[in-house]
Short mmCIF file of C-alpha atoms in Angstrom, two decimals:
data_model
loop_
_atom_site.label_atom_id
_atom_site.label_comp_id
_atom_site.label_asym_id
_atom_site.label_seq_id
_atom_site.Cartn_x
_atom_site.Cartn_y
_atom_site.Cartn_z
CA UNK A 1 0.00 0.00 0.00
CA UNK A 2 1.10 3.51 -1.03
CA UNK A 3 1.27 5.71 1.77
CA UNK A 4 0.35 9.53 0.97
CA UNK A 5 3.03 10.92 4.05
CA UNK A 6 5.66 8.98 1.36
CA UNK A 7 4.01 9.09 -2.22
CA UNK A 8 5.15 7.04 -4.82
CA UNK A 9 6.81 8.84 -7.71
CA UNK A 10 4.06 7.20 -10.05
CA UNK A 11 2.40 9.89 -8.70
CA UNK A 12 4.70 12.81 -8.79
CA UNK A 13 3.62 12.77 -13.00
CA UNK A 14 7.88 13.50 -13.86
CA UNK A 15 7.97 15.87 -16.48
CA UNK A 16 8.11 13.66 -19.70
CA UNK A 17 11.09 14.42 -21.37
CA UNK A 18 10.96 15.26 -25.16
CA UNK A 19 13.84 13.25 -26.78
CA UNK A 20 16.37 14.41 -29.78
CA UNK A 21 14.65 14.33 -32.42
CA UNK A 22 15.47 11.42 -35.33
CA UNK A 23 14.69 11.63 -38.44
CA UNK A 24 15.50 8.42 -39.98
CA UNK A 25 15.72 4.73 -39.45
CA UNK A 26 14.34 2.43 -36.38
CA UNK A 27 16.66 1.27 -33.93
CA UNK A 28 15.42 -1.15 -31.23
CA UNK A 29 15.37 2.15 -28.74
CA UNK A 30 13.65 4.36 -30.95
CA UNK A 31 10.39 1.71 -31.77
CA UNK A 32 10.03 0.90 -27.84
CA UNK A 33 10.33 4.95 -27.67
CA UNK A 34 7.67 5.23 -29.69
CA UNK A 35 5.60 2.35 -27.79
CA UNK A 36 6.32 3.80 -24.11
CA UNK A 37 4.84 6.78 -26.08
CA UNK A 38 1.31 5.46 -27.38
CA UNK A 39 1.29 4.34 -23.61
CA UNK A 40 2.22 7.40 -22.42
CA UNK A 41 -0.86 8.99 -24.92
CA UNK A 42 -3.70 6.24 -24.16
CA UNK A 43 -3.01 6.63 -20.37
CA UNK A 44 -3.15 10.29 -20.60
CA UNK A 45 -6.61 10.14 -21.74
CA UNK A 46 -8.21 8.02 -19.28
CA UNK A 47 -8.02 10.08 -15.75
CA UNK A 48 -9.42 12.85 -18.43
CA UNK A 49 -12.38 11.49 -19.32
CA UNK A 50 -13.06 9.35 -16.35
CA UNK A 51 -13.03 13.08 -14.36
CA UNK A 52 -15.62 14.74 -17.27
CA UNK A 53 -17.41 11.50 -17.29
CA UNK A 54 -18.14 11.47 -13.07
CA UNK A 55 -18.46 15.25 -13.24
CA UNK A 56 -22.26 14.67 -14.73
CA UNK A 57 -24.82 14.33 -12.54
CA UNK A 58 -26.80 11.45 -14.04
CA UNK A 59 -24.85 9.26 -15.79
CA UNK A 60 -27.87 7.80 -17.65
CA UNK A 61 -27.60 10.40 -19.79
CA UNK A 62 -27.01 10.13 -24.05
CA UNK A 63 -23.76 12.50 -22.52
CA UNK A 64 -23.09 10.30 -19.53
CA UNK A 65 -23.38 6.66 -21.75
CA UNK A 66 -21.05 7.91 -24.88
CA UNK A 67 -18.58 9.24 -22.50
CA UNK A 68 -18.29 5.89 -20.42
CA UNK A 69 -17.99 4.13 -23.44
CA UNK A 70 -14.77 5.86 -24.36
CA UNK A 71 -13.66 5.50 -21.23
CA UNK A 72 -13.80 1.94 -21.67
CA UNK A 73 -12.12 1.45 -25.18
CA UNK A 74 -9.51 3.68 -24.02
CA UNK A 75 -8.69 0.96 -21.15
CA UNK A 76 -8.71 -1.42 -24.40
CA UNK A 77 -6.32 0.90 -26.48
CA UNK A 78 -3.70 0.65 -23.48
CA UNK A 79 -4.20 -2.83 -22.94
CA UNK A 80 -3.29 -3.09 -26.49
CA UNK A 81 -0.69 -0.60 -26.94
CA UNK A 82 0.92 -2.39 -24.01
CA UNK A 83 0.61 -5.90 -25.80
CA UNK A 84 2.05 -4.48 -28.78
CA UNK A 85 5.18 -2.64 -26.37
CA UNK A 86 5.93 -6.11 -24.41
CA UNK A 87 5.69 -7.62 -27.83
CA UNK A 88 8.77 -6.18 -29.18
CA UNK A 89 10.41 -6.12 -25.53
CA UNK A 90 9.48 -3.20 -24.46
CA UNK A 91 10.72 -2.01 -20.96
CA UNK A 92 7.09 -0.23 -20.20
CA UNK A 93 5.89 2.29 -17.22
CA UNK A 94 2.14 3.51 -16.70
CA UNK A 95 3.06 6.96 -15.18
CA UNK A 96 0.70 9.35 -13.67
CA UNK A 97 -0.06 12.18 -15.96
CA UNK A 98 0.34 15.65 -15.91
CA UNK A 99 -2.49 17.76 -16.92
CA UNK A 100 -3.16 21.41 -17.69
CA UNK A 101 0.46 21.54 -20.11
CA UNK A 102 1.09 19.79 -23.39
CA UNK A 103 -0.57 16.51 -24.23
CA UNK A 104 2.59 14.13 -24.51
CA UNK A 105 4.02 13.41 -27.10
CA UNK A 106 1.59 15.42 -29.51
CA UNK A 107 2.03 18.60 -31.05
CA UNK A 108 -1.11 19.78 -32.67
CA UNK A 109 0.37 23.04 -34.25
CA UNK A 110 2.02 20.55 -37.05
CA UNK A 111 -1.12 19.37 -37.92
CA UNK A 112 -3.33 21.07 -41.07
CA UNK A 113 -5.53 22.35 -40.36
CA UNK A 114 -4.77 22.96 -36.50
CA UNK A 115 -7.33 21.42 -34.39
CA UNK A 116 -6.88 24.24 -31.73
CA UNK A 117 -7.99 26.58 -34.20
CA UNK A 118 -11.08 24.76 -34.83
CA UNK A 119 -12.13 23.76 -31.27
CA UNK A 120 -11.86 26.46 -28.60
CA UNK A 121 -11.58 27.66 -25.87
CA UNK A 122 -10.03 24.32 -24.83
CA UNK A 123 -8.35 23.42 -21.64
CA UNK A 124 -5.88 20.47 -20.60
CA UNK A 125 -6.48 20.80 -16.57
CA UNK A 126 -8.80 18.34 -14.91
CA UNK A 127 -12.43 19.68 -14.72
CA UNK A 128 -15.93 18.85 -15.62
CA UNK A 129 -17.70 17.89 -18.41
CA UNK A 130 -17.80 21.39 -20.59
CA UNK A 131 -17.10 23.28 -23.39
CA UNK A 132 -13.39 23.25 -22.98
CA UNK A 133 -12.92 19.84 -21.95
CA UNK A 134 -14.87 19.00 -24.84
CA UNK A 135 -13.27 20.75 -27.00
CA UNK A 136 -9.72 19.26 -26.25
CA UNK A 137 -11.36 16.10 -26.20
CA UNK A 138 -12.04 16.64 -30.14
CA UNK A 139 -8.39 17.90 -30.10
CA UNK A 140 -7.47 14.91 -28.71
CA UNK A 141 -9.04 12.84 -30.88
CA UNK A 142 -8.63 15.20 -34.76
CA UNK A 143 -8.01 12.71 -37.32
CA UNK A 144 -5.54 12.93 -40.08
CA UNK A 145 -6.77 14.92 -42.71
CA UNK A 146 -3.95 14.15 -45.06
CA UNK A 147 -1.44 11.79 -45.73
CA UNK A 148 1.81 12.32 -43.93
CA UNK A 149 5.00 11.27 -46.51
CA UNK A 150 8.18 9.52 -44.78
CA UNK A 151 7.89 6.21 -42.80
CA UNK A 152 10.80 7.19 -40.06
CA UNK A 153 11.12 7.99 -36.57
CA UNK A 154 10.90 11.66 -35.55
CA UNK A 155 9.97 12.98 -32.25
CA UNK A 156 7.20 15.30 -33.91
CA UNK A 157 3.62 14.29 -34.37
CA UNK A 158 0.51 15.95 -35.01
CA UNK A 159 -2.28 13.75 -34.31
CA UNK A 160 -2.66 10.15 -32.58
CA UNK A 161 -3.02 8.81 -35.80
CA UNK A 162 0.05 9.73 -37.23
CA UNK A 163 1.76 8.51 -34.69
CA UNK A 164 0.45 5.04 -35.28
CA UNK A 165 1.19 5.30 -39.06
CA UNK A 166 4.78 5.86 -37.19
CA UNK A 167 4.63 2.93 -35.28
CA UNK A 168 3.00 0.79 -37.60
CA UNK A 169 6.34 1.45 -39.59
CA UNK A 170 8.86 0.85 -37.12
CA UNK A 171 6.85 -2.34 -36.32
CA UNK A 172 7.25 -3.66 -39.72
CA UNK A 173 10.84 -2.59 -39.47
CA UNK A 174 11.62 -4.00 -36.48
CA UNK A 175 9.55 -7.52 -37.02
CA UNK A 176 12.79 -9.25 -35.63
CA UNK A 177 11.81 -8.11 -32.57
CA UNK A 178 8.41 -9.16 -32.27
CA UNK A 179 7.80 -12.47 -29.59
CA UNK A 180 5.07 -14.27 -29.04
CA UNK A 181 3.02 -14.39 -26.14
CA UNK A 182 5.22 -11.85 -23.91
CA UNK A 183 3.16 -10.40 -21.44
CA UNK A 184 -0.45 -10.45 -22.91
CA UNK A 185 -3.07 -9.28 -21.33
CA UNK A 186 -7.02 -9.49 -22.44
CA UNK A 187 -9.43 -8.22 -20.27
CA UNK A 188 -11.79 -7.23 -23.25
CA UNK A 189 -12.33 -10.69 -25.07
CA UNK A 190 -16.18 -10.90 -24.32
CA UNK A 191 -16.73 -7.76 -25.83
CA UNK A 192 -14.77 -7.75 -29.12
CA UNK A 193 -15.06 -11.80 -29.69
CA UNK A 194 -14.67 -11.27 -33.44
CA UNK A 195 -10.89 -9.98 -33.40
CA UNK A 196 -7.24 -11.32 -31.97
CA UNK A 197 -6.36 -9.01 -28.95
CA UNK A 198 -2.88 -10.48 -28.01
CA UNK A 199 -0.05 -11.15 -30.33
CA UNK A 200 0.46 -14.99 -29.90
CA UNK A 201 3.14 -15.37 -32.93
CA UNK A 202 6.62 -13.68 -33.64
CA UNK A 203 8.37 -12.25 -36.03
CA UNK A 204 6.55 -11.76 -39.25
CA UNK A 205 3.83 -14.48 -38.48
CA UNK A 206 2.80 -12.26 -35.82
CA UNK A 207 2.73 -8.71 -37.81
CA UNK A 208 -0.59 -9.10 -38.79
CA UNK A 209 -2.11 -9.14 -35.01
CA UNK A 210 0.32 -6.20 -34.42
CA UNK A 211 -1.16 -4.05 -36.88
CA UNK A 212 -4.11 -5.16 -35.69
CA UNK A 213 -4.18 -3.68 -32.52
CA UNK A 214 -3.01 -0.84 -34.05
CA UNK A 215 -6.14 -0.54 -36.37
CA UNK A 216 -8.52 -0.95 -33.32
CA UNK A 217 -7.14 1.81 -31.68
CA UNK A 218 -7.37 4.09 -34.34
CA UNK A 219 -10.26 3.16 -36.01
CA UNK A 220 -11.95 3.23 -32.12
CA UNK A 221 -10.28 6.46 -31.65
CA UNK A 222 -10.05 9.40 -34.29
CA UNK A 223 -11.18 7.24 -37.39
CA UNK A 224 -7.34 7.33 -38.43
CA UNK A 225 -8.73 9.28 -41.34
CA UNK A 226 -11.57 12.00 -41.97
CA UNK A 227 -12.47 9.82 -44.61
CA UNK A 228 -12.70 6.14 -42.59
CA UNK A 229 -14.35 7.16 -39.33
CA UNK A 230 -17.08 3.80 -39.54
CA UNK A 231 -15.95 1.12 -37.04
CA UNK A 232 -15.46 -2.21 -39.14
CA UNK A 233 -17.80 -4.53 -37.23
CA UNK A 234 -14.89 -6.72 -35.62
CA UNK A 235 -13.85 -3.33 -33.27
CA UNK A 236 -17.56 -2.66 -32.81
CA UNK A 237 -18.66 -3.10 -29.23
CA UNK A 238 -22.40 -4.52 -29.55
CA UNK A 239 -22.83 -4.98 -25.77
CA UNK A 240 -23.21 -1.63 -24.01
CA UNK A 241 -22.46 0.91 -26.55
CA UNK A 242 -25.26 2.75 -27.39
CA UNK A 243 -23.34 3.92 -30.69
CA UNK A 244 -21.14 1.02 -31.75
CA UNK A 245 -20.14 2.36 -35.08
CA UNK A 246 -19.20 5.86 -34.20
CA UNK A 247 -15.40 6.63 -33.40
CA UNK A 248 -14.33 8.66 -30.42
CA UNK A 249 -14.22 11.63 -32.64
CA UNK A 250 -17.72 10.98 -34.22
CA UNK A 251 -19.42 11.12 -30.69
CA UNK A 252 -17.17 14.07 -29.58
CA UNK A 253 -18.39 16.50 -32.28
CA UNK A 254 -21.83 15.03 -32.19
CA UNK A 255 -21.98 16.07 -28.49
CA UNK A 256 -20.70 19.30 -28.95
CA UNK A 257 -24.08 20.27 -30.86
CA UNK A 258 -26.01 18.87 -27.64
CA UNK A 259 -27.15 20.59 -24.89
CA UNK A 260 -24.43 20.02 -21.95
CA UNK A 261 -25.99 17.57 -19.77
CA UNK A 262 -25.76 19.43 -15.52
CA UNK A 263 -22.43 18.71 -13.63
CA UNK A 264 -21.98 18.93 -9.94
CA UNK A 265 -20.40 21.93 -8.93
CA UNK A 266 -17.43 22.84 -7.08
CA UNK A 267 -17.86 24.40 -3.16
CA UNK A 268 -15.46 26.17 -0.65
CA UNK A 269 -12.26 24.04 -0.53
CA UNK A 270 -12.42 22.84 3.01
CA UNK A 271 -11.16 20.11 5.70
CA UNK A 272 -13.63 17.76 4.19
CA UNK A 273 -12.63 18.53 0.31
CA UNK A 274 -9.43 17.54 1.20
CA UNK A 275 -9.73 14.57 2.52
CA UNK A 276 -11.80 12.89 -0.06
CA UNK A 277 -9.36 14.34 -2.10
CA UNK A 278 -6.43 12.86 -0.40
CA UNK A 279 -8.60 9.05 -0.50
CA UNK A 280 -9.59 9.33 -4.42
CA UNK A 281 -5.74 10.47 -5.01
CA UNK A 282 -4.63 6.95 -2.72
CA UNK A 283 -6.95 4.88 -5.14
CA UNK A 284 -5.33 6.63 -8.25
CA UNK A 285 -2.20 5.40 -6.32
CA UNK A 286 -3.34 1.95 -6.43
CA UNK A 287 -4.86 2.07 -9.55
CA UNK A 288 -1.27 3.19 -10.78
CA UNK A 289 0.29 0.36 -9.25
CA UNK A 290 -2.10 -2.61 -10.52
CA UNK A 291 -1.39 -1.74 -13.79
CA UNK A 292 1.89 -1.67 -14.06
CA UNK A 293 1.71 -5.08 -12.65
CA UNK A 294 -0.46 -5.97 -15.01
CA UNK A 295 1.58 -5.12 -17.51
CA UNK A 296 4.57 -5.40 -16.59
CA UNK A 297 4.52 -8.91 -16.03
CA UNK A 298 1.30 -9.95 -17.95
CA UNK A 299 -0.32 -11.36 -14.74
CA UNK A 300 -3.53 -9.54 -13.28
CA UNK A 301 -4.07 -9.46 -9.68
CA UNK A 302 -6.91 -10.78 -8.04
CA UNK A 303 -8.33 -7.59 -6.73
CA UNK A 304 -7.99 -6.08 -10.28
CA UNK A 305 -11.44 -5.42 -10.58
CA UNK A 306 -12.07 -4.23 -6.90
CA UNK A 307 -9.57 -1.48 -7.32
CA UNK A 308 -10.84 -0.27 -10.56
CA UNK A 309 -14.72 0.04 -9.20
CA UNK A 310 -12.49 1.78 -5.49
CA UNK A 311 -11.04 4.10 -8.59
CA UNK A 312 -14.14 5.34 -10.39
CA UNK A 313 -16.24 5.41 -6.96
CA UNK A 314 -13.25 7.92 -5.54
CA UNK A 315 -13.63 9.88 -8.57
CA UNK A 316 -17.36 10.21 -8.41
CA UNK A 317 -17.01 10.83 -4.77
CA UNK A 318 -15.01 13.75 -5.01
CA UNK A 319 -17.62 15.16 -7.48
CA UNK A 320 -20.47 14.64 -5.52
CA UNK A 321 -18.58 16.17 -2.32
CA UNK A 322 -17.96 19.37 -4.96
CA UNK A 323 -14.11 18.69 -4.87
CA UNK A 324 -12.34 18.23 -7.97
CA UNK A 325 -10.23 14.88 -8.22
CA UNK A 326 -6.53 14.79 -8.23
CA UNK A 327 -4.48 12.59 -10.46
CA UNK A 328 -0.96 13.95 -9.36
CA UNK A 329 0.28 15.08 -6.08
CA UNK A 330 -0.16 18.21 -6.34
CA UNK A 331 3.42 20.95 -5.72
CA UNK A 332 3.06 22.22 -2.76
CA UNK A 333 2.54 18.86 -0.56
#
């Protein structure tokens, strides 16, 4: 157990570092780079939309269902970017985020046209479900409009998708490095029973269930393309999404023309604020620390489950107390 007197540094969120940038060729260091990155990216998003999502007062709502079900593919994207990074040996870490700077490992400005442009005011901090977390959100999520030339590594990046395409090509590049069976996890099977979620071959036998889970994130995600934003039916979840076809961009922007469903509100930061605030932020801790077990060493705890329900029920907590959940330890403690 992680004791808050002595935090963890999983929860100090260290700056992430942006590396020298390369501009050809992939080296073993540079693909599992690139991996620890898409990590680094699908992690990012989840404390970020889990906050939004338990900032809404009924969660019933058309709002409150599309949100959770992003919540839950994004769980699936790192699951699968983390098969695909302990595929090809990669020596992985589920940090704590840091929010309300630069999303990692993204720079938007090198996309055309600029997403920020299109969807403001946006914001990065932690907050409730609103215009401006919306609105980065569809940042977030922007789809390549155009077809990026060059098939090396760089440290520069202007959408999720294009950093796929990246790692899609250092993948193929690499395929020497690809194993079979190293660290899977699937927690996701019973939902998606019509596509391969672990890489069970290696080297070039196993390329095809590599790009593979690099399809379902994207075509989950941002559609990969404005033009190819339908789910194919084998990433379609059938079982509790209420829009199975739509990407993550698709029910963004279709929510942004809705009337904002009501959020619980923030009060006087008191004794009381604090310390639900200090017991959601030891659940983050845990939550933290079962996943990199998880996939780290491909086994999942028993109480896996247990301390993602103690996770989301923190979050919510702090909500409905009018205290707005940490994810970090914040400077000044």
């Amino acid at each position: 157990m992680i004791k808050l007197e002595n935090p963890s540094n999983f929860l100090m969120a260290k700056p992430l570092q942006k590396p020298k940038k390369v501009t050809c060729g992939w080296t073993a260091e540079q693909l599992h780079e690139h991996l620890q990155w898409a990590v680094d990216v699908e992690m990012y998003t989840i404390p970020f939309y889990m906050a939004a999502m338990y900032s809404i007062k009924d969660q019933s709502t058309e709002a409150g269902r599309l949100i959770k079900s992003v919540v839950n593919q994004e769980m699936l994207h790192l699951q699968s970017a983390a098969n695909l990074a302990n595929a090809y040996g990669t020596d992985l870490e589920i940090r704590a985020p840091q929010y309300g700077t630069t999303i990692p490992h993204l720079d938007f400005d090198l996309d055309d046209p600029n997403p920020k442009d299109i969807y403001f005011p946006h914001s990065t901090a932690i907050g409730a479900f609103d215009v401006e977390r919306l609105n980065t959100m569809c940042i977030i999520e922007f789809p390549t409009w155009k077809e990026k030339g060059g098939t090396g590594a760089t440290d520069e990046y202007g959408s999720i998708g294009e950093l796929y395409a990246a790692i899609k090509a250092g993948c193929e590049a690499r395929v020497d490095l690809l194993q079979a069976n190293a660290k899977q996890v699937n927690h996701f099977g019973n939902f998606y029973p019509d596509t391969q979620l672990t890489i069970t071959e290696a080297g070039s036998d196993g390329l095809t269930q590599a790009y593979n889970l690099i399809d379902l994130i994207t075509d989950q995600g941002e559609g990969y393309e404005k033009t190819a934003q339908y789910i194919p039916p084998e990433y379609q979840n059938r079982a509790d999404d209420i829009q199975p076809t739509w990407d993550h961009y698709e029910k963004f922007t279709y929510l942004l023309k809705q009337p904002l469903p009501e959020t619980h509100a923030l009060v006087p930061y008191g004794e009381r604020q604090k310390s639900l605030q200090q017991i959601q932020l030891q659940h983050f801790s845990e939550f933290l620390e079962i996943m990199n077990t998880t996939f780290t060493t491909g086994n999942t705890p028993d109480d896996f489950a247990v301390v993602m329900y103690k996770n989301g029920a923190a979050i919510s907590a702090c909500w409905q107390n009018g205290v707005l959940p940490l994810f970090s330890m914040p400077n000044d403690q």
